Amino acid sequence: MFRGWGWNVTTFKNAMKFTKQHGLRAAINRIKVMHEIYPGELKGTDQFGNKYYENLDAVAGKTRFIVFFNPYDSGGSHVPAEWHSWLHYTHEKTPVEAPLINPRYKLEHTPLPLSNVGTEPCYLPKGHLYRHGESGKLYGPRHSTWEPGFSIEGELAKEAKELEELAHLESSYLTAQNNNNNTNHEQKSIHH
């Protein structure tokens, strides 16, 4: 069962210590998932169910570790920033001991799935076996020609229309200004 995993006396002692602390079932699950047992003190759990441990008896630089909630879909994106900084020794205190102040503009952390296969966000190119095109055919065309989203003529026509509108607004503004100036001039000449 443990062949090729590099088990030695220290690993066996760690396994026995862990089994005493957490029970046989937890020890077997840990061996299945991590292929190793690291004893450690539970420091906290994040919002995704990941558990963070610290073992001060371990080699320097390897005293902090994580046990993922779902070990089969785990990765760096499954660790929130505050726990990441603790794991990498940026902060001495855990987010449980000293919570970080999050700015208002910070987005909520969402882990990325390890694989999108079989889910809605999974990208399937045109002509893929599992992608049904708009025509309802199983296979679409292998290649399609690129068509630009705009034409020079269309852009020039839009610009010309905008210039006409600006010219019309400018002329109506100048006409209004002239009318206003004429009425002010007439009122001054009446008073003199």
Coordinates of N, CA and C in Angstrom, one line a residue:
M1 N 0.8 -1.2 0.0 CA 0.0 0.0 0.0 C 0.8 1.3 0.0
F2 N 1.9 1.3 0.8 CA 2.7 2.5 0.9 C 4.0 2.4 0.0
R3 N 4.0 1.5 -0.9 CA 5.2 1.3 -1.6 C 5.5 2.4 -2.6
G4 N 6.7 2.9 -2.6 CA 7.1 4.0 -3.5 C 6.7 5.4 -3.0
W5 N 6.2 5.5 -1.8 CA 5.8 6.8 -1.3 C 6.8 7.5 -0.5
G6 N 7.9 6.8 -0.2 CA 9.0 7.3 0.6 C 8.7 7.3 2.1
W7 N 8.0 6.3 2.6 CA 7.7 6.3 4.0 C 8.9 5.9 4.8
N8 N 9.1 6.6 5.9 CA 10.2 6.3 6.8 C 9.7 6.4 8.2
V9 N 10.6 6.3 9.2 CA 10.2 6.3 10.6 C 9.5 7.6 10.9
T10 N 10.0 8.8 10.4 CA 9.4 10.1 10.8 C 8.0 10.1 10.2
T11 N 7.8 9.7 9.0 CA 6.5 9.6 8.4 C 5.5 8.7 9.2
F12 N 6.0 7.6 9.6 CA 5.2 6.7 10.4 C 4.8 7.3 11.7
K13 N 5.7 8.0 12.4 CA 5.4 8.7 13.6 C 4.4 9.8 13.4
N14 N 4.5 10.5 12.3 CA 3.5 11.6 11.9 C 2.2 11.0 11.7
A15 N 2.1 9.8 11.0 CA 0.9 9.1 10.8 C 0.2 8.7 12.1
M16 N 1.0 8.2 13.0 CA 0.4 7.7 14.3 C -0.1 8.9 15.1
K17 N 0.7 10.0 15.1 CA 0.3 11.2 15.8 C -1.0 11.8 15.2
F18 N -1.1 11.8 13.9 CA -2.3 12.3 13.2 C -3.5 11.5 13.5
T19 N -3.3 10.1 13.5 CA -4.4 9.2 13.7 C -4.9 9.4 15.2
K20 N -4.0 9.6 16.1 CA -4.5 9.8 17.5 C -5.3 11.1 17.6
Q21 N -4.9 12.2 16.9 CA -5.6 13.5 16.9 C -6.9 13.4 16.2
H22 N -6.9 12.8 15.0 CA -8.1 13.0 14.1 C -8.9 11.7 13.9
G23 N -8.3 10.6 14.2 CA -9.0 9.3 14.0 C -8.5 8.6 12.7
L24 N -8.8 7.3 12.7 CA -8.3 6.5 11.6 C -8.9 6.8 10.2
R25 N -10.2 7.1 10.2 CA -10.8 7.5 8.9 C -10.2 8.8 8.3
A26 N -10.0 9.8 9.1 CA -9.3 11.0 8.7 C -7.9 10.7 8.2
A27 N -7.2 9.9 8.9 CA -5.8 9.5 8.5 C -5.8 8.8 7.1
I28 N -6.7 7.9 6.9 CA -6.8 7.2 5.6 C -7.1 8.1 4.5
N29 N -8.1 9.0 4.7 CA -8.5 10.0 3.7 C -7.3 10.9 3.4
R30 N -6.6 11.3 4.4 CA -5.4 12.2 4.2 C -4.4 11.5 3.3
I31 N -4.1 10.2 3.6 CA -3.1 9.4 2.9 C -3.6 9.3 1.4
K32 N -4.9 9.1 1.2 CA -5.4 8.9 -0.2 C -5.2 10.2 -1.0
V33 N -5.5 11.3 -0.3 CA -5.4 12.6 -1.0 C -4.0 13.1 -1.2
M34 N -3.3 13.2 -0.1 CA -2.0 13.9 -0.1 C -0.8 12.9 -0.2
H35 N -1.0 11.6 -0.1 CA 0.0 10.6 -0.2 C 1.1 10.9 0.9
E36 N 0.7 11.6 1.9 CA 1.6 11.9 3.0 C 0.7 12.4 4.2
I37 N 1.2 12.3 5.4 CA 0.5 12.8 6.6 C 1.5 13.8 7.2
Y38 N 1.0 15.0 7.3 CA 1.7 16.1 8.0 C 0.9 16.4 9.3
P39 N 1.5 16.2 10.4 CA 0.7 16.6 11.6 C 0.8 18.1 11.7
G40 N -0.2 18.7 12.2 CA -0.2 20.2 12.4 C -1.4 20.7 13.1
E41 N -1.2 21.9 13.6 CA -2.3 22.6 14.3 C -3.2 23.3 13.3
L42 N -4.5 23.0 13.4 CA -5.5 23.7 12.5 C -5.5 25.2 12.9
K43 N -5.2 26.0 11.9 CA -5.2 27.4 12.1 C -6.4 28.1 11.6
G44 N -7.2 27.5 10.7 CA -8.4 28.1 10.3 C -8.9 27.5 9.0
T45 N -10.1 27.9 8.7 CA -10.8 27.4 7.5 C -11.3 28.6 6.7
D46 N -11.2 28.5 5.4 CA -11.7 29.6 4.6 C -13.2 29.4 4.2
Q47 N -13.7 30.3 3.4 CA -15.1 30.2 3.0 C -15.4 29.1 2.0
F48 N -14.4 28.5 1.5 CA -14.5 27.4 0.5 C -14.4 26.0 1.2
G49 N -14.1 26.0 2.5 CA -13.9 24.7 3.2 C -12.5 24.2 3.3
N50 N -11.5 24.9 2.7 CA -10.1 24.5 2.8 C -9.6 24.8 4.2
K51 N -8.8 23.8 4.7 CA -8.3 23.9 6.0 C -6.8 24.2 6.0
Y52 N -6.3 25.1 6.9 CA -5.0 25.6 6.9 C -4.3 25.1 8.2
Y53 N -3.1 24.5 8.1 CA -2.4 24.0 9.2 C -1.0 24.6 9.3
E54 N -0.5 24.5 10.5 CA 0.9 24.9 10.8 C 1.6 23.8 11.7
N55 N 2.8 23.4 11.3 CA 3.5 22.4 12.1 C 4.9 23.1 12.3
L56 N 5.1 23.6 13.5 CA 6.4 24.2 13.8 C 7.6 23.3 13.9
D57 N 7.3 22.0 14.0 CA 8.4 21.0 14.1 C 8.9 20.6 12.7
A58 N 8.3 21.1 11.6 CA 8.7 20.7 10.3 C 9.9 21.5 9.9
V59 N 10.4 21.2 8.7 CA 11.6 21.9 8.1 C 11.2 23.4 7.9
A60 N 12.1 24.3 8.1 CA 11.8 25.7 7.9 C 11.3 26.0 6.4
G61 N 10.3 26.8 6.3 CA 9.8 27.0 4.9 C 8.7 26.1 4.5
K62 N 8.5 25.0 5.3 CA 7.5 24.0 5.0 C 6.6 23.8 6.2
T63 N 6.4 24.8 7.0 CA 5.7 24.6 8.3 C 4.2 24.9 8.1
R64 N 3.8 25.5 7.0 CA 2.4 25.9 6.7 C 1.9 25.1 5.5
F65 N 0.7 24.5 5.6 CA 0.2 23.8 4.5 C -1.3 23.9 4.5
I66 N -1.9 23.4 3.4 CA -3.3 23.5 3.2 C -3.8 22.1 2.8
V67 N -5.1 21.8 3.3 CA -5.8 20.6 2.8 C -7.0 21.1 2.1
F68 N -7.1 20.9 0.8 CA -8.2 21.4 0.1 C -9.5 20.7 0.4
F69 N -10.6 21.4 0.3 CA -11.9 20.8 0.6 C -12.2 19.8 -0.5
N70 N -12.0 20.1 -1.7 CA -12.1 19.1 -2.8 C -10.7 18.9 -3.4
P71 N -10.0 17.8 -3.0 CA -8.7 17.6 -3.5 C -8.6 17.3 -5.0
Y72 N -9.7 16.9 -5.6 CA -9.7 16.6 -7.0 C -9.9 17.8 -7.9
D73 N -10.3 18.9 -7.4 CA -10.5 20.1 -8.1 C -9.8 21.2 -7.3
S74 N -8.5 21.2 -7.2 CA -7.8 22.2 -6.3 C -6.7 22.8 -7.1
G75 N -6.3 24.0 -6.7 CA -5.3 24.7 -7.3 C -5.1 26.1 -6.7
G76 N -4.2 26.8 -7.2 CA -3.8 28.1 -6.6 C -5.0 29.1 -6.6
S77 N -5.9 29.0 -7.5 CA -7.1 30.0 -7.5 C -8.1 29.6 -6.4
H78 N -7.9 28.5 -5.8 CA -8.9 28.1 -4.7 C -8.4 28.6 -3.4
V79 N -7.3 29.4 -3.3 CA -6.8 29.9 -2.1 C -7.1 31.4 -2.1
P80 N -7.9 32.0 -1.2 CA -8.1 33.4 -1.1 C -6.8 34.2 -0.8
A81 N -6.8 35.4 -1.2 CA -5.6 36.2 -1.0 C -5.1 36.3 0.4
E82 N -6.0 36.5 1.4 CA -5.5 36.6 2.7 C -4.9 35.3 3.3
W83 N -5.4 34.2 2.9 CA -4.8 32.9 3.3 C -3.5 32.7 2.5
H84 N -3.5 33.1 1.2 CA -2.3 32.9 0.4 C -1.1 33.7 1.0
S85 N -1.3 34.9 1.5 CA -0.3 35.6 2.1 C 0.2 35.0 3.4
W86 N -0.7 34.3 4.1 CA -0.2 33.6 5.3 C 0.6 32.4 5.0
L87 N 0.1 31.6 4.0 CA 0.8 30.4 3.5 C 2.2 30.7 3.1
H88 N 2.4 31.8 2.4 CA 3.7 32.2 1.9 C 4.5 33.1 2.8
Y89 N 4.2 33.1 4.1 CA 4.9 33.8 5.2 C 5.0 35.3 5.0
T90 N 4.0 35.9 4.3 CA 4.0 37.3 4.1 C 3.4 37.9 5.4
H91 N 2.5 37.2 6.1 CA 1.9 37.7 7.4 C 2.2 36.6 8.4
E92 N 2.5 37.0 9.6 CA 2.7 36.0 10.7 C 1.4 35.5 11.2
K93 N 0.4 36.4 11.3 CA -0.9 36.0 11.8 C -1.8 35.6 10.7
T94 N -2.7 34.6 11.1 CA -3.7 34.2 10.1 C -4.8 35.2 10.0
P95 N -5.6 35.1 8.9 CA -6.7 36.0 8.8 C -7.8 35.8 9.9
V96 N -7.7 34.7 10.6 CA -8.6 34.5 11.7 C -8.1 35.3 12.9
E97 N -6.8 35.4 13.1 CA -6.3 36.1 14.2 C -6.3 37.6 14.0
A98 N -5.9 38.0 12.8 CA -5.9 39.4 12.4 C -6.5 39.6 11.0
P99 N -7.8 39.8 11.0 CA -8.5 39.9 9.7 C -8.0 41.1 8.9
L100 N -7.8 40.9 7.6 CA -7.4 42.0 6.7 C -8.6 42.9 6.4
I101 N -8.3 44.2 6.3 CA -9.3 45.1 5.9 C -9.4 45.2 4.4
N102 N -10.6 44.8 3.9 CA -10.8 44.8 2.5 C -11.3 46.1 2.0
P103 N -10.7 46.7 0.9 CA -11.3 47.9 0.4 C -12.7 47.7 -0.2
R104 N -13.4 48.7 -0.4 CA -14.8 48.6 -0.9 C -14.8 48.1 -2.3
Y105 N -13.7 48.4 -3.1 CA -13.7 48.1 -4.5 C -13.2 46.7 -4.8
K106 N -12.8 45.9 -3.7 CA -12.3 44.6 -3.9 C -13.4 43.6 -4.3
L107 N -13.2 42.8 -5.3 CA -14.3 41.9 -5.7 C -14.2 40.6 -4.8
E108 N -15.3 39.9 -4.8 CA -15.4 38.7 -4.0 C -14.5 37.6 -4.7
H109 N -13.8 36.8 -4.0 CA -12.9 35.8 -4.6 C -13.7 34.7 -5.1
T110 N -13.5 34.3 -6.3 CA -14.2 33.1 -6.9 C -13.1 32.2 -7.5
P111 N -13.0 31.0 -7.0 CA -12.0 30.1 -7.6 C -12.4 29.6 -9.0
L112 N -11.4 29.4 -9.8 CA -11.7 28.9 -11.1 C -11.7 27.3 -11.1
P113 N -12.6 26.7 -11.8 CA -12.7 25.3 -11.8 C -11.4 24.8 -12.6
L114 N -11.0 23.6 -12.1 CA -9.8 23.0 -12.7 C -10.0 22.7 -14.2
S115 N -11.2 22.3 -14.5 CA -11.6 22.0 -15.9 C -13.0 22.3 -16.1
N116 N -13.3 22.9 -17.3 CA -14.7 23.3 -17.6 C -15.4 22.2 -18.5
V117 N -14.7 21.1 -18.6 CA -15.3 20.1 -19.5 C -16.6 19.6 -19.0
G118 N -17.6 19.6 -19.9 CA -18.9 19.2 -19.6 C -19.8 20.3 -18.9
T119 N -19.2 21.5 -18.8 CA -20.0 22.6 -18.2 C -20.4 23.6 -19.2
E120 N -21.2 24.5 -18.9 CA -21.7 25.6 -19.8 C -20.5 26.5 -20.3
P121 N -19.6 26.9 -19.4 CA -18.5 27.8 -19.9 C -17.5 27.1 -20.8
C122 N -17.6 25.8 -21.0 CA -16.6 25.1 -21.8 C -16.7 25.6 -23.3
Y123 N -15.5 26.0 -23.8 CA -15.5 26.5 -25.2 C -15.4 25.3 -26.1
L124 N -16.3 25.4 -27.1 CA -16.3 24.4 -28.2 C -16.2 25.1 -29.5
P125 N -15.2 24.9 -30.3 CA -15.1 25.6 -31.6 C -16.1 25.1 -32.5
K126 N -16.3 25.9 -33.6 CA -17.3 25.5 -34.6 C -16.9 24.2 -35.2
G127 N -17.9 23.4 -35.4 CA -17.6 22.1 -36.0 C -17.3 21.0 -35.0
H128 N -17.2 21.3 -33.7 CA -16.9 20.3 -32.7 C -18.1 19.3 -32.6
L129 N -17.8 18.1 -32.2 CA -18.7 17.1 -32.2 C -19.9 17.4 -31.2
Y130 N -19.7 18.1 -30.1 CA -20.7 18.3 -29.1 C -21.4 19.7 -29.3
R131 N -21.0 20.5 -30.3 CA -21.5 21.8 -30.5 C -22.5 21.7 -31.7
H132 N -23.8 22.2 -31.4 CA -24.8 22.2 -32.5 C -24.8 23.7 -32.9
G133 N -24.7 23.8 -34.3 CA -24.7 25.2 -34.8 C -26.1 25.7 -34.9
E134 N -26.2 27.0 -35.4 CA -27.5 27.6 -35.5 C -28.4 26.9 -36.5
S135 N -27.8 26.2 -37.5 CA -28.6 25.5 -38.5 C -29.1 24.1 -38.0
G136 N -28.6 23.7 -36.8 CA -29.0 22.5 -36.2 C -28.2 21.3 -36.7
K137 N -27.2 21.5 -37.6 CA -26.4 20.5 -38.0 C -25.3 20.1 -36.9
L138 N -25.0 18.9 -36.9 CA -24.0 18.4 -35.9 C -22.6 19.0 -36.3
Y139 N -22.3 19.0 -37.6 CA -21.0 19.5 -38.0 C -21.2 20.8 -38.8
G140 N -20.5 21.8 -38.4 CA -20.5 23.1 -39.2 C -19.4 23.1 -40.2
P141 N -19.3 24.2 -40.9 CA -18.2 24.4 -41.9 C -16.8 24.4 -41.1
R142 N -15.8 23.8 -41.8 CA -14.5 23.8 -41.1 C -13.9 25.2 -41.0
H143 N -14.1 26.0 -42.0 CA -13.5 27.4 -42.0 C -14.5 28.4 -42.5
S144 N -14.4 29.6 -42.0 CA -15.2 30.7 -42.5 C -14.3 31.9 -42.8
T145 N -14.8 32.7 -43.8 CA -14.0 33.9 -44.1 C -14.2 35.0 -43.1
W146 N -13.2 35.8 -42.9 CA -13.3 36.9 -41.9 C -14.0 38.1 -42.6
E147 N -15.0 38.6 -42.0 CA -15.6 39.8 -42.5 C -15.5 40.9 -41.4
P148 N -15.0 42.1 -41.9 CA -14.8 43.1 -40.9 C -16.1 43.6 -40.3
G149 N -16.1 44.1 -39.1 CA -17.3 44.5 -38.4 C -17.7 45.9 -38.9
F150 N -16.9 46.6 -39.6 CA -17.2 47.9 -40.1 C -16.6 48.1 -41.5
S151 N -17.2 49.1 -42.2 CA -16.6 49.4 -43.5 C -16.2 50.9 -43.5
I152 N -15.2 51.2 -44.3 CA -14.7 52.6 -44.4 C -15.9 53.5 -44.8
E153 N -16.6 53.1 -45.8 CA -17.7 53.9 -46.3 C -18.7 54.2 -45.2
G154 N -19.0 53.1 -44.4 CA -20.0 53.3 -43.3 C -19.5 54.3 -42.2
E155 N -18.2 54.2 -41.9 CA -17.6 55.1 -40.9 C -17.6 56.5 -41.4
L156 N -17.2 56.7 -42.7 CA -17.2 58.0 -43.3 C -18.6 58.6 -43.3
A157 N -19.6 57.8 -43.6 CA -21.0 58.3 -43.6 C -21.4 58.7 -42.2
K158 N -21.1 57.9 -41.2 CA -21.4 58.3 -39.8 C -20.7 59.6 -39.4
E159 N -19.5 59.8 -39.8 CA -18.8 61.0 -39.5 C -19.4 62.2 -40.2
A160 N -19.8 62.0 -41.5 CA -20.4 63.1 -42.2 C -21.7 63.5 -41.6
K161 N -22.5 62.5 -41.1 CA -23.8 62.8 -40.5 C -23.5 63.5 -39.2
E162 N -22.5 63.1 -38.4 CA -22.2 63.8 -37.1 C -21.8 65.2 -37.4
L163 N -21.0 65.5 -38.5 CA -20.5 66.8 -38.8 C -21.7 67.7 -39.2
E164 N -22.7 67.1 -40.0 CA -23.9 67.9 -40.4 C -24.7 68.3 -39.1
E165 N -24.8 67.3 -38.2 CA -25.6 67.6 -37.0 C -24.9 68.7 -36.2
L166 N -23.5 68.6 -36.1 CA -22.8 69.7 -35.4 C -22.9 71.0 -36.1
A167 N -22.8 71.0 -37.4 CA -23.0 72.3 -38.2 C -24.4 72.9 -37.9
H168 N -25.4 72.0 -37.9 CA -26.8 72.5 -37.7 C -26.9 73.1 -36.3
L169 N -26.3 72.4 -35.3 CA -26.4 72.9 -33.9 C -25.6 74.2 -33.8
E170 N -24.5 74.3 -34.5 CA -23.7 75.5 -34.4 C -24.4 76.7 -35.1
S171 N -25.1 76.4 -36.2 CA -25.8 77.5 -36.9 C -27.0 78.0 -36.1
S172 N -27.7 77.0 -35.5 CA -28.9 77.4 -34.7 C -28.4 78.2 -33.4
Y173 N -27.2 77.8 -32.9 CA -26.7 78.5 -31.7 C -26.3 79.9 -32.1
L174 N -25.6 80.1 -33.3 CA -25.2 81.4 -33.8 C -26.5 82.3 -34.1
T175 N -27.5 81.7 -34.7 CA -28.7 82.4 -34.9 C -29.3 82.9 -33.6
A176 N -29.4 82.0 -32.6 CA -29.9 82.4 -31.3 C -29.1 83.6 -30.7
Q177 N -27.8 83.5 -30.9 CA -26.9 84.5 -30.3 C -27.1 85.9 -31.0
N178 N -27.2 85.8 -32.4 CA -27.5 87.0 -33.2 C -28.8 87.6 -32.8
N179 N -29.9 86.8 -32.6 CA -31.2 87.3 -32.2 C -31.1 88.0 -30.9
N180 N -30.4 87.4 -29.9 CA -30.2 87.9 -28.6 C -29.4 89.2 -28.6
N181 N -28.4 89.3 -29.4 CA -27.6 90.5 -29.5 C -28.4 91.6 -30.1
N182 N -29.2 91.3 -31.2 CA -30.1 92.3 -31.8 C -31.1 92.9 -30.9
T183 N -31.7 92.0 -30.1 CA -32.7 92.5 -29.1 C -32.1 93.4 -28.0
N184 N -30.9 93.0 -27.6 CA -30.2 93.8 -26.6 C -29.8 95.1 -27.2
H185 N -29.3 95.2 -28.4 CA -28.9 96.4 -29.1 C -30.1 97.3 -29.3
E186 N -31.3 96.7 -29.7 CA -32.5 97.5 -29.9 C -32.9 98.1 -28.6
Q187 N -32.8 97.3 -27.5 CA -33.3 97.8 -26.2 C -32.3 99.0 -25.7
K188 N -31.1 98.9 -26.0 CA -30.1 100.0 -25.6 C -30.4 101.3 -26.4
S189 N -30.7 101.1 -27.7 CA -31.0 102.3 -28.5 C -32.3 102.9 -28.1
I190 N -33.3 102.2 -27.7 CA -34.5 102.7 -27.2 C -34.3 103.6 -25.9
H191 N -33.5 103.1 -25.0 CA -33.3 103.8 -23.8 C -32.4 105.1 -24.0
H192 N -31.7 105.2 -25.1 CA -30.8 106.4 -25.3 C -31.7 107.4 -26.0

